GROMACS .gro file of C-alpha atoms in nm:
model
  467
    1MET     CA    1   0.091  -2.201   2.069
    2PRO     CA    2   0.122  -2.333   1.712
    3GLU     CA    3   0.178  -2.703   1.632
    4PHE     CA    4   0.477  -2.790   1.375
    5ILE     CA    5   0.402  -3.080   1.186
    6GLU     CA    6   0.721  -3.193   0.953
    7SER     CA    7   0.503  -3.400   0.717
    8MET     CA    8   0.130  -3.311   0.664
    9PRO     CA    9  -0.055  -3.412   0.385
   10LEU     CA   10  -0.158  -3.173   0.114
   11SER     CA   11  -0.510  -3.334   0.077
   12GLU     CA   12  -0.593  -3.185   0.463
   13LEU     CA   13  -0.515  -2.837   0.339
   14ARG     CA   14  -0.717  -2.601   0.117
   15PRO     CA   15  -0.654  -2.271  -0.018
   16ALA     CA   16  -0.782  -1.965   0.117
   17ASP     CA   17  -1.037  -1.763  -0.057
   18TYR     CA   18  -0.797  -1.487  -0.115
   19ASN     CA   19  -0.428  -1.512  -0.161
   20PRO     CA   20  -0.277  -1.172  -0.200
   21ARG     CA   21   0.074  -1.318  -0.413
   22ARG     CA   22   0.029  -1.362  -0.789
   23LEU     CA   23   0.307  -1.577  -0.962
   24SER     CA   24   0.411  -1.537  -1.345
   25GLU     CA   25   0.458  -1.884  -1.520
   26GLU     CA   26   0.823  -1.812  -1.513
   27ALA     CA   27   0.828  -1.742  -1.139
   28PHE     CA   28   0.611  -2.055  -1.091
   29GLY     CA   29   0.871  -2.299  -1.294
   30ARG     CA   30   1.164  -2.146  -1.092
   31LEU     CA   31   0.986  -2.232  -0.732
   32GLN     CA   32   0.929  -2.582  -0.878
   33GLN     CA   33   1.292  -2.578  -0.959
   34SER     CA   34   1.389  -2.478  -0.612
   35LEU     CA   35   1.173  -2.734  -0.433
   36ASP     CA   36   1.277  -3.021  -0.646
   37LEU     CA   37   1.645  -2.947  -0.599
   38PHE     CA   38   1.623  -2.849  -0.198
   39GLY     CA   39   1.292  -2.976  -0.086
   40CYS     CA   40   1.046  -2.763   0.140
   41VAL     CA   41   1.264  -2.572   0.366
   42LYS     CA   42   1.030  -2.342   0.508
   43PRO     CA   43   0.693  -2.478   0.645
   44VAL     CA   44   0.381  -2.334   0.529
   45ILE     CA   45   0.127  -2.154   0.760
   46VAL     CA   46  -0.199  -2.281   0.824
   47ASN     CA   47  -0.492  -2.220   1.014
   48ARG     CA   48  -0.669  -2.484   1.252
   49GLY     CA   49  -0.907  -2.664   1.039
   50GLY     CA   50  -0.661  -2.659   0.741
   51THR     CA   51  -0.695  -2.328   0.560
   52LEU     CA   52  -0.359  -2.215   0.389
   53VAL     CA   53  -0.250  -1.853   0.539
   54ALA     CA   54   0.080  -1.855   0.376
   55GLY     CA   55   0.216  -2.112   0.133
   56HIS     CA   56  -0.059  -2.148  -0.144
   57GLN     CA   57   0.229  -2.131  -0.448
   58ARG     CA   58   0.502  -2.390  -0.276
   59THR     CA   59   0.157  -2.653  -0.215
   60LYS     CA   60   0.065  -2.591  -0.578
   61SER     CA   61   0.426  -2.641  -0.694
   62LEU     CA   62   0.464  -2.941  -0.483
   63ALA     CA   63   0.161  -3.105  -0.592
   64ALA     CA   64   0.304  -3.045  -0.962
   65LEU     CA   65   0.590  -3.247  -0.878
   66GLY     CA   66   0.419  -3.517  -0.730
   67VAL     CA   67   0.503  -3.475  -0.369
   68ASP     CA   68   0.192  -3.539  -0.134
   69ARG     CA   69   0.301  -3.366   0.171
   70VAL     CA   70   0.481  -3.063   0.331
   71PRO     CA   71   0.620  -2.941   0.643
   72ALA     CA   72   0.360  -2.654   0.829
   73ILE     CA   73   0.290  -2.476   1.101
   74VAL     CA   74  -0.050  -2.501   1.243
   75LEU     CA   75  -0.216  -2.191   1.456
   76ASP     CA   76  -0.409  -2.215   1.714
   77ASN     CA   77  -0.617  -1.874   1.621
   78GLN     CA   78  -0.787  -1.798   1.312
   79VAL     CA   79  -0.623  -1.516   1.108
   80GLY     CA   80  -0.794  -1.238   0.913
   81ILE     CA   81  -0.726  -1.150   0.594
   82HIS     CA   82  -0.567  -0.834   0.706
   83ASP     CA   83  -0.298  -1.066   0.874
   84GLU     CA   84  -0.291  -1.267   0.618
   85ILE     CA   85  -0.143  -1.020   0.381
   86ARG     CA   86   0.121  -0.961   0.681
   87PHE     CA   87   0.210  -1.341   0.704
   88ASN     CA   88   0.264  -1.361   0.350
   89LEU     CA   89   0.505  -1.074   0.306
   90LEU     CA   90   0.726  -1.177   0.606
   91HIS     CA   91   0.689  -1.534   0.570
   92ASN     CA   92   0.782  -1.534   0.211
   93SER     CA   93   1.088  -1.308   0.269
   94VAL     CA   94   1.022  -0.990   0.097
   95GLU     CA   95   1.182  -0.851   0.410
   96THR     CA   96   1.552  -0.730   0.324
   97ASP     CA   97   1.691  -0.954   0.619
   98GLY     CA   98   1.919  -0.646   0.716
   99SER     CA   99   2.037  -0.794   1.042
  100THR     CA  100   2.289  -1.043   1.096
  101VAL     CA  101   2.243  -1.387   1.324
  102ARG     CA  102   2.438  -1.654   1.408
  103VAL     CA  103   2.312  -1.971   1.576
  104PRO     CA  104   2.531  -2.257   1.729
  105THR     CA  105   2.742  -2.507   1.484
  106CYS     CA  106   2.619  -2.888   1.468
  107ALA     CA  107   2.766  -3.186   1.263
  108GLU     CA  108   2.753  -3.184   0.936
  109HIS     CA  109   2.519  -3.483   0.890
  110GLU     CA  110   2.269  -3.309   1.107
  111HIS     CA  111   2.041  -3.195   0.826
  112GLY     CA  112   1.649  -3.125   0.857
  113TRP     CA  113   1.454  -2.943   1.154
  114SER     CA  114   1.526  -2.874   1.519
  115TRP     CA  115   1.460  -2.610   1.748
  116LEU     CA  116   1.665  -2.360   1.941
  117GLU     CA  117   1.589  -2.156   2.229
  118PRO     CA  118   1.620  -1.809   2.257
  119ASP     CA  119   1.978  -1.825   2.419
  120GLN     CA  120   2.109  -1.982   2.166
  121ILE     CA  121   2.055  -1.737   1.922
  122SER     CA  122   2.355  -1.460   1.877
  123VAL     CA  123   2.237  -1.139   1.737
  124ARG     CA  124   2.539  -0.954   1.572
  125SER     CA  125   2.387  -0.666   1.408
  126ARG     CA  126   2.023  -0.505   1.405
  127ALA     CA  127   1.821  -0.353   1.112
  128ASN     CA  128   1.499  -0.314   0.982
  129ALA     CA  129   1.305  -0.215   1.307
  130VAL     CA  130   0.981  -0.145   1.162
  131VAL     CA  131   0.980  -0.548   1.008
  132HIS     CA  132   1.095  -0.657   1.350
  133SER     CA  133   0.770  -0.444   1.486
  134GLU     CA  134   0.563  -0.636   1.231
  135ILE     CA  135   0.703  -0.979   1.331
  136ARG     CA  136   0.692  -0.901   1.705
  137ARG     CA  137   0.305  -0.816   1.632
  138LEU     CA  138   0.235  -1.148   1.466
  139ILE     CA  139   0.422  -1.358   1.687
  140SER     CA  140   0.248  -1.185   2.019
  141GLY     CA  141  -0.108  -1.244   1.878
  142TYR     CA  142  -0.009  -1.604   1.705
  143GLY     CA  143   0.304  -1.752   1.821
  144THR     CA  144   0.597  -1.875   1.698
  145TRP     CA  145   0.467  -1.909   1.297
  146GLY     CA  146   0.825  -1.883   1.121
  147SER     CA  147   1.151  -2.017   1.110
  148ILE     CA  148   1.510  -1.981   0.972
  149VAL     CA  149   1.757  -2.202   0.757
  150ALA     CA  150   2.109  -2.236   0.879
  151ASP     CA  151   2.409  -2.425   0.741
  152HIS     CA  152   2.581  -2.644   1.004
  153ARG     CA  153   2.828  -2.377   1.094
  154GLY     CA  154   2.574  -2.167   1.232
  155ARG     CA  155   2.528  -1.897   0.917
  156VAL     CA  156   2.181  -1.805   0.862
  157ILE     CA  157   2.076  -1.765   0.518
  158LEU     CA  158   1.713  -1.691   0.559
  159ASN     CA  159   1.469  -1.489   0.776
  160GLN     CA  160   1.706  -1.336   1.028
  161ASP     CA  161   1.503  -1.068   1.131
  162TYR     CA  162   1.274  -1.318   1.252
  163ALA     CA  163   1.557  -1.491   1.479
  164VAL     CA  164   1.617  -1.176   1.624
  165VAL     CA  165   1.259  -1.108   1.730
  166CYS     CA  166   1.234  -1.458   1.862
  167LYS     CA  167   1.563  -1.370   2.069
  168ASP     CA  168   1.377  -1.043   2.206
  169LEU     CA  169   1.090  -1.203   2.304
  170ARG     CA  170   1.233  -1.494   2.433
  171VAL     CA  171   1.060  -1.765   2.239
  172PRO     CA  172   1.184  -2.083   2.089
  173LEU     CA  173   1.304  -2.096   1.703
  174LEU     CA  174   1.249  -2.344   1.438
  175VAL     CA  175   1.569  -2.378   1.236
  176TYR     CA  176   1.603  -2.612   0.882
  177ARG     CA  177   1.983  -2.714   0.876
  178VAL     CA  178   2.174  -2.780   0.522
  179SER     CA  179   2.538  -2.814   0.454
  180VAL     CA  180   2.768  -2.549   0.384
  181GLN     CA  181   2.780  -2.593   0.019
  182GLU     CA  182   2.372  -2.640  -0.015
  183ALA     CA  183   2.333  -2.313   0.198
  184ASP     CA  184   2.545  -2.132  -0.111
  185GLU     CA  185   2.359  -2.288  -0.363
  186LEU     CA  186   2.018  -2.223  -0.189
  187ALA     CA  187   2.080  -1.887  -0.106
  188GLN     CA  188   2.095  -1.799  -0.510
  189TRP     CA  189   1.765  -1.975  -0.538
  190LEU     CA  190   1.628  -1.798  -0.252
  191ASP     CA  191   1.733  -1.443  -0.433
  192GLY     CA  192   1.465  -1.401  -0.685
  193GLU     CA  193   1.115  -1.291  -0.698
  194TYR     CA  194   0.838  -1.540  -0.638
  195GLY     CA  195   0.560  -1.349  -0.650
  196VAL     CA  196   0.387  -1.002  -0.675
  197TYR     CA  197   0.118  -0.867  -0.472
  198ASP     CA  198  -0.241  -0.798  -0.595
  199TYR     CA  199  -0.475  -0.673  -0.430
  200SER     CA  200  -0.783  -0.692  -0.651
  201GLY     CA  201  -0.943  -1.024  -0.427
  202VAL     CA  202  -1.014  -0.727  -0.139
  203GLN     CA  203  -1.212  -0.522  -0.353
  204ILE     CA  204  -1.157  -0.208  -0.185
  205LYS     CA  205  -1.438   0.058  -0.250
  206ALA     CA  206  -1.351   0.405  -0.346
  207TYR     CA  207  -1.590   0.527  -0.078
  208ASN     CA  208  -1.363   0.352   0.191
  209GLN     CA  209  -1.087   0.596   0.116
  210HIS     CA  210  -1.281   0.891   0.345
  211LYS     CA  211  -1.102   0.694   0.625
  212CYS     CA  212  -0.791   0.817   0.480
  213GLN     CA  213  -0.852   1.172   0.515
  214MET     CA  214  -0.649   1.407   0.702
  215HIS     CA  215  -0.720   1.645   0.999
  216ARG     CA  216  -0.575   1.921   0.846
  217LEU     CA  217  -0.487   2.238   1.068
  218SER     CA  218  -0.602   2.089   1.408
  219GLY     CA  219  -0.535   2.186   1.717
  220ASP     CA  220  -0.635   2.475   1.933
  221ASP     CA  221  -0.408   2.712   1.737
  222GLY     CA  222  -0.500   2.562   1.393
  223THR     CA  223  -0.118   2.494   1.310
  224SER     CA  224  -0.096   2.128   1.355
  225ASN     CA  225  -0.099   1.867   1.104
  226ARG     CA  226  -0.027   2.127   0.789
  227SER     CA  227  -0.049   2.029   0.449
  228THR     CA  228   0.301   2.082   0.263
  229THR     CA  229   0.125   2.090  -0.065
  230TYR     CA  230  -0.063   2.400   0.053
  231GLU     CA  231   0.221   2.558   0.254
  232ARG     CA  232   0.529   2.504   0.036
  233TYR     CA  233   0.330   2.563  -0.342
  234VAL     CA  234  -0.015   2.681  -0.303
  235LEU     CA  235  -0.021   2.939  -0.050
  236PRO     CA  236   0.310   3.128  -0.195
  237MET     CA  237   0.148   3.089  -0.550
  238VAL     CA  238  -0.182   3.178  -0.520
  239GLN     CA  239  -0.280   3.557  -0.600
  240ARG     CA  240  -0.562   3.778  -0.523
  241GLY     CA  241  -0.813   3.778  -0.818
  242GLN     CA  242  -0.747   3.429  -0.903
  243ARG     CA  243  -1.010   3.143  -0.887
  244ILE     CA  244  -0.914   2.828  -0.705
  245VAL     CA  245  -1.062   2.508  -0.683
  246ASP     CA  246  -0.938   2.210  -0.440
  247PHE     CA  247  -1.044   1.866  -0.615
  248GLY     CA  248  -1.081   1.578  -0.335
  249ALA     CA  249  -1.081   1.833  -0.060
  250GLY     CA  250  -1.128   1.605   0.218
  251GLU     CA  251  -1.244   1.842   0.516
  252ALA     CA  252  -1.154   2.160   0.299
  253ALA     CA  253  -0.968   2.310   0.573
  254TYR     CA  254  -0.710   2.523   0.370
  255ILE     CA  255  -0.970   2.613   0.095
  256ARG     CA  256  -1.217   2.723   0.365
  257ARG     CA  257  -0.944   2.934   0.536
  258LEU     CA  258  -0.859   3.107   0.169
  259ARG     CA  259  -1.220   3.165   0.108
  260ALA     CA  260  -1.264   3.317   0.433
  261GLN     CA  261  -0.967   3.545   0.384
  262GLY     CA  262  -1.160   3.677   0.062
  263PHE     CA  263  -1.031   3.430  -0.213
  264ASP     CA  264  -1.288   3.301  -0.477
  265ALA     CA  265  -1.232   2.968  -0.366
  266HIS     CA  266  -1.426   2.638  -0.438
  267TRP     CA  267  -1.388   2.256  -0.361
  268TYR     CA  268  -1.534   1.917  -0.426
  269GLU     CA  269  -1.516   1.633  -0.195
  270PRO     CA  270  -1.690   1.332  -0.317
  271HIS     CA  271  -1.718   1.162   0.071
  272VAL     CA  272  -1.771   1.459   0.278
  273ARG     CA  273  -1.807   1.278   0.645
  274THR     CA  274  -2.120   1.380   0.855
  275GLU     CA  275  -2.017   1.593   1.112
  276GLY     CA  276  -2.000   1.433   1.428
  277THR     CA  277  -2.014   1.078   1.277
  278ALA     CA  278  -1.740   0.819   1.256
  279GLY     CA  279  -1.840   0.662   0.931
  280SER     CA  280  -2.165   0.787   0.743
  281LEU     CA  281  -2.150   1.019   0.457
  282ASP     CA  282  -2.326   1.341   0.366
  283VAL     CA  283  -2.421   1.312  -0.017
  284ALA     CA  284  -2.601   1.629   0.017
  285ALA     CA  285  -2.265   1.834   0.095
  286SER     CA  286  -2.119   1.658  -0.231
  287VAL     CA  287  -2.412   1.755  -0.448
  288ALA     CA  288  -2.424   2.089  -0.322
  289GLN     CA  289  -2.043   2.110  -0.437
  290ILE     CA  290  -2.135   1.978  -0.768
  291ARG     CA  291  -2.406   2.229  -0.844
  292ASP     CA  292  -2.192   2.516  -0.678
  293LEU     CA  293  -1.900   2.416  -0.969
  294GLN     CA  294  -2.174   2.406  -1.245
  295ARG     CA  295  -2.282   2.727  -1.175
  296ASP     CA  296  -1.921   2.913  -1.117
  297VAL     CA  297  -1.788   2.739  -1.433
  298GLY     CA  298  -2.094   2.848  -1.640
  299GLN     CA  299  -2.070   3.185  -1.512
  300SER     CA  300  -1.686   3.246  -1.500
  301GLY     CA  301  -1.531   2.966  -1.658
  302LEU     CA  302  -1.216   2.751  -1.578
  303TYR     CA  303  -1.003   2.791  -1.259
  304ASP     CA  304  -0.682   2.954  -1.266
  305VAL     CA  305  -0.542   2.687  -0.974
  306VAL     CA  306  -0.628   2.344  -0.924
  307VAL     CA  307  -0.532   2.183  -0.632
  308LEU     CA  308  -0.484   1.811  -0.594
  309ASP     CA  309  -0.392   1.745  -0.216
  310SER     CA  310  -0.311   1.397  -0.141
  311VAL     CA  311  -0.574   1.229  -0.341
  312LEU     CA  312  -0.285   1.041  -0.532
  313ASN     CA  313  -0.203   0.863  -0.236
  314SER     CA  314  -0.567   0.751  -0.224
  315VAL     CA  315  -0.692   0.614  -0.569
  316THR     CA  316  -0.773   0.285  -0.553
  317SER     CA  317  -0.648   0.170  -0.897
  318PRO     CA  318  -0.442   0.294  -1.192
  319GLU     CA  319  -0.763   0.356  -1.402
  320PHE     CA  320  -0.915   0.566  -1.069
  321GLU     CA  321  -0.580   0.769  -1.109
  322GLU     CA  322  -0.614   0.857  -1.470
  323HIS     CA  323  -1.000   0.968  -1.387
  324VAL     CA  324  -0.888   1.184  -1.100
  325LEU     CA  325  -0.633   1.368  -1.324
  326ILE     CA  326  -0.871   1.393  -1.642
  327ALA     CA  327  -1.125   1.575  -1.417
  328CYS     CA  328  -0.841   1.787  -1.265
  329ASN     CA  329  -0.721   1.867  -1.663
  330SER     CA  330  -1.104   1.932  -1.720
  331LEU     CA  331  -1.127   2.187  -1.443
  332LEU     CA  332  -0.832   2.382  -1.532
  333ALA     CA  333  -0.811   2.706  -1.749
  334ALA     CA  334  -0.546   2.731  -2.064
  335ASP     CA  335  -0.316   2.945  -1.894
  336GLY     CA  336  -0.384   2.773  -1.523
  337THR     CA  337  -0.151   2.597  -1.295
  338PHE     CA  338  -0.224   2.273  -1.119
  339ILE     CA  339  -0.046   2.167  -0.831
  340THR     CA  340  -0.060   1.823  -0.648
  341GLY     CA  341   0.122   1.638  -0.391
  342ALA     CA  342   0.194   1.257  -0.353
  343ARG     CA  343   0.330   1.001  -0.142
  344SER     CA  344   0.690   0.934  -0.211
  345LEU     CA  345   0.800   0.574  -0.316
  346GLY     CA  346   1.160   0.697  -0.159
  347SER     CA  347   0.981   0.694   0.196
  348ILE     CA  348   0.912   0.285   0.203
  349GLU     CA  349   1.283   0.247   0.259
  350LYS     CA  350   1.317   0.515   0.492
  351LYS     CA  351   1.021   0.325   0.711
  352ARG     CA  352   1.190   0.003   0.679
  353THR     CA  353   1.508   0.140   0.811
  354ALA     CA  354   1.335   0.374   1.101
  355LYS     CA  355   1.491   0.404   1.442
  356LYS     CA  356   1.298   0.300   1.742
  357LEU     CA  357   1.140   0.593   1.901
  358ALA     CA  358   1.190   0.695   2.283
  359SER     CA  359   0.814   0.571   2.360
  360ASN     CA  360   0.936   0.245   2.246
  361LYS     CA  361   0.695   0.238   1.930
  362TYR     CA  362   0.780   0.242   1.581
  363ARG     CA  363   0.694   0.545   1.340
  364CYS     CA  364   0.476   0.323   1.097
  365GLY     CA  365   0.373  -0.011   0.987
  366LEU     CA  366   0.522  -0.216   0.692
  367ASP     CA  367   0.400  -0.126   0.325
  368PHE     CA  368   0.337  -0.402   0.094
  369LEU     CA  369   0.341  -0.255  -0.260
  370ASP     CA  370   0.199  -0.450  -0.541
  371GLU     CA  371   0.364  -0.433  -0.926
  372ASN     CA  372   0.192  -0.082  -0.960
  373ASN     CA  373   0.329   0.050  -0.620
  374PHE     CA  374   0.007   0.016  -0.421
  375SER     CA  375  -0.030  -0.093  -0.081
  376ALA     CA  376  -0.339  -0.223   0.137
  377THR     CA  377  -0.392  -0.125   0.464
  378PHE     CA  378  -0.674  -0.243   0.715
  379ARG     CA  379  -0.811   0.046   0.910
  380ALA     CA  380  -1.108   0.135   1.117
  381GLY     CA  381  -1.277  -0.217   0.991
  382VAL     CA  382  -1.209  -0.176   0.626
  383TRP     CA  383  -0.971  -0.195   0.371
  384THR     CA  384  -0.804   0.125   0.179
  385MET     CA  385  -0.518   0.174  -0.038
  386GLN     CA  386  -0.242   0.397  -0.057
  387LYS     CA  387  -0.036   0.488  -0.364
  388PHE     CA  388   0.327   0.555  -0.387
  389HIS     CA  389   0.529   0.767  -0.680
  390SER     CA  390   0.864   0.817  -0.747
  391PRO     CA  391   0.952   1.132  -0.964
  392GLU     CA  392   0.975   0.958  -1.262
  393THR     CA  393   0.652   0.769  -1.223
  394LEU     CA  394   0.469   1.110  -1.126
  395HIS     CA  395   0.628   1.299  -1.419
  396ALA     CA  396   0.504   1.026  -1.639
  397SER     CA  397   0.148   1.014  -1.503
  398LEU     CA  398   0.126   1.397  -1.515
  399SER     CA  399   0.284   1.424  -1.857
  400ARG     CA  400  -0.003   1.231  -2.028
  401PHE     CA  401  -0.243   1.536  -1.949
  402PHE     CA  402  -0.039   1.847  -1.873
  403GLY     CA  403   0.217   1.977  -2.130
  404GLU     CA  404   0.452   2.122  -1.865
  405VAL     CA  405   0.523   1.916  -1.571
  406GLN     CA  406   0.770   2.022  -1.281
  407VAL     CA  407   0.829   1.759  -1.015
  408LYS     CA  408   0.947   1.881  -0.689
  409GLY     CA  409   1.047   1.792  -0.358
  410SER     CA  410   1.303   1.519  -0.251
  411ALA     CA  411   1.265   1.134  -0.387
  412LYS     CA  412   1.381   1.029  -0.031
  413GLY     CA  413   1.127   1.241   0.145
  414SER     CA  414   0.755   1.174   0.251
  415ASN     CA  415   0.587   1.344   0.000
  416ILE     CA  416   0.700   1.468  -0.363
  417TYR     CA  417   0.481   1.792  -0.569
  418ALA     CA  418   0.421   1.884  -0.899
  419VAL     CA  419   0.328   2.178  -1.048
  420CYS     CA  420   0.170   2.136  -1.384
  421ARG     CA  421   0.083   2.420  -1.669
  422LYS     CA  422  -0.072   2.350  -2.030
  423PRO     CA  423  -0.381   2.141  -1.967
  424LEU     CA  424  -0.353   1.885  -2.297
  425ALA     CA  425  -0.641   1.778  -2.485
  426VAL     CA  426  -0.818   1.456  -2.404
  427GLU     CA  427  -1.023   1.245  -2.632
  428PRO     CA  428  -1.396   1.328  -2.553
  429ASP     CA  429  -1.546   0.970  -2.468
  430GLN     CA  430  -1.259   0.968  -2.213
  431ARG     CA  431  -1.309   1.279  -2.074
  432ARG     CA  432  -1.661   1.188  -2.038
  433LEU     CA  433  -1.582   0.877  -1.846
  434ALA     CA  434  -1.386   1.011  -1.621
  435LEU     CA  435  -1.593   1.318  -1.517
  436GLU     CA  436  -1.903   1.079  -1.528
  437THR     CA  437  -1.710   0.819  -1.297
  438GLU     CA  438  -1.569   1.113  -1.052
  439PHE     CA  439  -1.856   1.346  -0.989
  440ASN     CA  440  -2.102   1.074  -0.952
  441MET     CA  441  -1.923   0.815  -0.692
  442GLU     CA  442  -2.047   0.503  -0.582
  443TYR     CA  443  -2.172   0.528  -0.204
  444PRO     CA  444  -2.261   0.237   0.049
  445GLY     CA  445  -2.541   0.015  -0.091
  446ASN     CA  446  -2.444   0.096  -0.455
  447TYR     CA  447  -2.619   0.436  -0.448
  448ARG     CA  448  -2.500   0.712  -0.681
  449HIS     CA  449  -2.678   1.054  -0.671
  450ASN     CA  450  -2.702   1.095  -1.009
  451ARG     CA  451  -2.668   1.489  -1.018
  452HIS     CA  452  -2.381   1.526  -1.229
  453LYS     CA  453  -2.475   1.538  -1.541
  454PRO     CA  454  -2.515   1.939  -1.568
  455LEU     CA  455  -2.166   1.999  -1.416
  456THR     CA  456  -2.026   1.701  -1.669
  457LYS     CA  457  -2.199   1.872  -1.979
  458THR     CA  458  -2.059   2.208  -1.842
  459LEU     CA  459  -1.698   2.099  -1.826
  460MET     CA  460  -1.721   1.910  -2.173
  461ASP     CA  461  -1.847   2.246  -2.322
  462ALA     CA  462  -1.565   2.453  -2.176
  463CYS     CA  463  -1.277   2.213  -2.242
  464GLU     CA  464  -1.426   2.188  -2.629
  465SER     CA  465  -1.376   2.574  -2.623
  466ARG     CA  466  -1.042   2.562  -2.441
  467ASP     CA  467  -0.893   2.285  -2.620
   0.00000   0.00000   0.00000
């Protein structure tokens, strides 16, 4: 079990190689003020050996104030970087504390740290089922790593969701007691932004995003795991005689079906998975798709319909998203239609309040968003990214490259969509950079195929004529 040390020397702690939270100067100053007024009411979390898991900013702030000790919980097990991010989120109260919990009263003079037994925790209401699931997983893997803050009347003002899980798992709960007046004042200080998530240190590679590809039209009848982008917008809109291209097609299930039905359909996927393998990539297949596009555009011009299905979910940076949209702009004829679907920002809150399923499992994990609405996920041994859009941010991104943008779908649904027309002119150097990036993607071992130049020139010339 973890060890709680009420006064651990800062000199025995060292920062982790990667800290997923970043503070502005204003937030750092506010944190120092809070610590100066109330002290450190929440222990930092430390790996056995002294490496910080959560609490980097607090230790920096305490050191700046001249304080040389900090309350700490020392874990028995080493924490990997993927769980480190989860500890930082949950430990730093990004959770919404939707549950309501009471603990026993105590004498007004009894301030400081103490332990409660699970029977002493009274759960008045529950919320945040997915948050509870994440907390439960971390307690099961690492032991009782968290704490709550409560006043002497038993009111909990911080980390009530953590207390709910301790009650459910029947494990002890660490509590820091303050007076009612201090609790009221502290609650105001805690209600603020103390950092944003920053995934740049993870150094996610674009080729790892192939692990996010959907197995479309799977199952014996070929009807499961359908694409709502295709089913709702592409298939009802596409007409015989139109030329279609799917950019970032993944396994290309829909576009292959359209071709089998006689449509003039093409696709491009930079990271084609080798058939029958879990992780290897078929570079030759991607190069063949590039050559097909170069021949087809050279002979017949740009496309009537360009589809971007779920690719905006899997970009790894705002710059990558810009390159993708410029590439789609570059493939689209002047009177063509661009159709895309993206993960909805509104689905995040829906997931946080998801109800428990009959199987006693939860719908999905918690998404930890940075300031650009990216979330990092550790899957199949590598980091991948997910990007979320609101109707407003999707419209703003697309309006930079298309003159007519219609955003569709519910803002609170799992996905939102857009139908765009009138591709806008793009500065040539910007277009060339995007095309060279998208059609000559990096592969493991810093490899690039360098077979993109004829297609890049063909598209540059076609866009110059179109614009």
